[in-house]
Each structure stands twice: as structure tokens, then as C-alpha cells.
Short mmCIF file of C-alpha atoms in Angstrom, two decimals:
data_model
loop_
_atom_site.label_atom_id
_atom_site.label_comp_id
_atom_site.label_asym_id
_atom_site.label_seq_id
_atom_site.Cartn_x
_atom_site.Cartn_y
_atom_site.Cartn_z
CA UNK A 1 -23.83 -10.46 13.38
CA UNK A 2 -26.61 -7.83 13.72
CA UNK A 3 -25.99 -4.81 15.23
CA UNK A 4 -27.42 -1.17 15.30
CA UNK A 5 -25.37 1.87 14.42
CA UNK A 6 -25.93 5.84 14.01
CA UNK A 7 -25.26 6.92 10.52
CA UNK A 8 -24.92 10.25 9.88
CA UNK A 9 -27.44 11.50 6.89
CA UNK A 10 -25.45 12.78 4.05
CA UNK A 11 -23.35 9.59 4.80
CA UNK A 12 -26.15 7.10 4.56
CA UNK A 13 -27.71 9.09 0.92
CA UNK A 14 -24.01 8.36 0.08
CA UNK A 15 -23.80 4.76 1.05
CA UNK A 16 -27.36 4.00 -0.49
CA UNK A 17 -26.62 5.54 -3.76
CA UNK A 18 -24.24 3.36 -3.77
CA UNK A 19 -25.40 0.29 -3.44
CA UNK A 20 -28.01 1.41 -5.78
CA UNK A 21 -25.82 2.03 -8.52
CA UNK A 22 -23.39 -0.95 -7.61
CA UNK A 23 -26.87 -3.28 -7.09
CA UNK A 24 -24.88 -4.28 -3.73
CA UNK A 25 -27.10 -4.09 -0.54
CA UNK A 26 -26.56 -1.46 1.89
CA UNK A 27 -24.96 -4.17 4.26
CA UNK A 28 -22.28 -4.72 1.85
CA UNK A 29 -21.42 -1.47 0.70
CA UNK A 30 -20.70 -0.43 4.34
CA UNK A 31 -18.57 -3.67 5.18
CA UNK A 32 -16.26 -2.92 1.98
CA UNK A 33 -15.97 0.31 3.46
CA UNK A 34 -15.14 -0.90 6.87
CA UNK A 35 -12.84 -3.49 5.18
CA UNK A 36 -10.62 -0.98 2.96
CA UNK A 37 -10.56 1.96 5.86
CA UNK A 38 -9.46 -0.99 8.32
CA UNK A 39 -6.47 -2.38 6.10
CA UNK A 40 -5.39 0.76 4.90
CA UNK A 41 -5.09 2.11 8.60
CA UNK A 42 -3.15 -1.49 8.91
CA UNK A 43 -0.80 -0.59 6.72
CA UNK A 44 0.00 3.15 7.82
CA UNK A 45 0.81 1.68 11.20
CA UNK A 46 3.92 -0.31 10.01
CA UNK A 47 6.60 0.81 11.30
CA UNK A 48 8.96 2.62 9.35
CA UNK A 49 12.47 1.39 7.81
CA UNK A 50 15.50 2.99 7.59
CA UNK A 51 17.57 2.53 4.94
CA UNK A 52 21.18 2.95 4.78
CA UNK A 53 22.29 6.16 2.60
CA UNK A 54 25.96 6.29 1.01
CA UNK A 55 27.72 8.81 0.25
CA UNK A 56 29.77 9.01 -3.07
CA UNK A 57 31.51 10.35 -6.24
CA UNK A 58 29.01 8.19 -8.57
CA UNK A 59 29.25 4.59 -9.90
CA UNK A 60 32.99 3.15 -9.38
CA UNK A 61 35.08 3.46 -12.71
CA UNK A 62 34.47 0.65 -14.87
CA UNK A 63 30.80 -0.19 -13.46
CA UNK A 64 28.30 -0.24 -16.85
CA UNK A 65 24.87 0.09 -15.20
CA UNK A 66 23.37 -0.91 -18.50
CA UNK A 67 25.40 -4.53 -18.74
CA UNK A 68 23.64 -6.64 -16.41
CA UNK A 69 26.19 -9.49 -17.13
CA UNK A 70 29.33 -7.29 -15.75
CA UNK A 71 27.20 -6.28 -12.95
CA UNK A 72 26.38 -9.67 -11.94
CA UNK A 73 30.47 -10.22 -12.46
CA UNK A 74 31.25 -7.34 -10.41
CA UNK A 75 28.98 -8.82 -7.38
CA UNK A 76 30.33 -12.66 -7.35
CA UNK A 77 33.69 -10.71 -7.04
CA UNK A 78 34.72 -11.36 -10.67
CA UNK A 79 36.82 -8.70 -13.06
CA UNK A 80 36.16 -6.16 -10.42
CA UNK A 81 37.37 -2.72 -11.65
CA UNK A 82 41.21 -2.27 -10.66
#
């Protein structure tokens, strides 16, 4: 689509050194830009999560953070600490 848009000076130096140094045309250099301003502005208007906090002492006596086995034990209900 063609259309016809005010650039502001200092921008357009900016976009056309650009291109020059990219060897992209000036048409591309501006849709990128459109393109990554677009999805980033996307992105900031997700919604945000909460996330549940807990409170606590620490890990539960007899938890190992570093065995990923006893962990995985702990989880299917397994040897639980007593």
C-alpha cells in the first residue's frame, strides 16, 4: 500500500543512514521499525499476573533442593518428610 507520511528531519537522516549502512531501502527500514514498536507495545499491554506468595520458615525438613529424584518423590506423595 502507498501512502504519504510527515517525517520529522533528524528522524528521516536517521532512518536513511540506516538503510544506507544496512543496504535495506528506506521502505523497509521504517516497516521494521513500525513492526518492533507495534509488538513490543503488544506485549506491554498484557495484562498482568498475580502470583500466589507463601509465607514460611524455609524448605520443609528433609527437602534436598539439590536431589531432583527426592523432589520428584516428595511431589507424587512418596517418602514425604515425617
Amino acid at each position: 500500500m502507498r501512502t504519504t507520511i510527515h517525517i520529522d528531519d533528524h528522524l528521516f537522516a536517521e532512518i536513511k543512514g540506516i538503510a544506507a549502512e544496512t543496504g535495506k531501502t528506506l521502505a523497509a527500514v521504517i516497516q521494521a521499525a513500525l513492526r518492533e514498536s507495534l509488538s513490543r507495545r503488544r506485549v506491554s499491554e498484557r495484562p498482568a499476573i498475580d502470583l500466589p506468595l507463601f509465607h514460611g520458615t524455609g524448605v520443609m525438613p528433609g527437602v534436598d533442593l539439590s536431589d531432583s529424584a527426592s523432589l520428584l518423590d516428595l511431589t507424587k506423595g512418596d517418602n514425604g518428610p515425617a
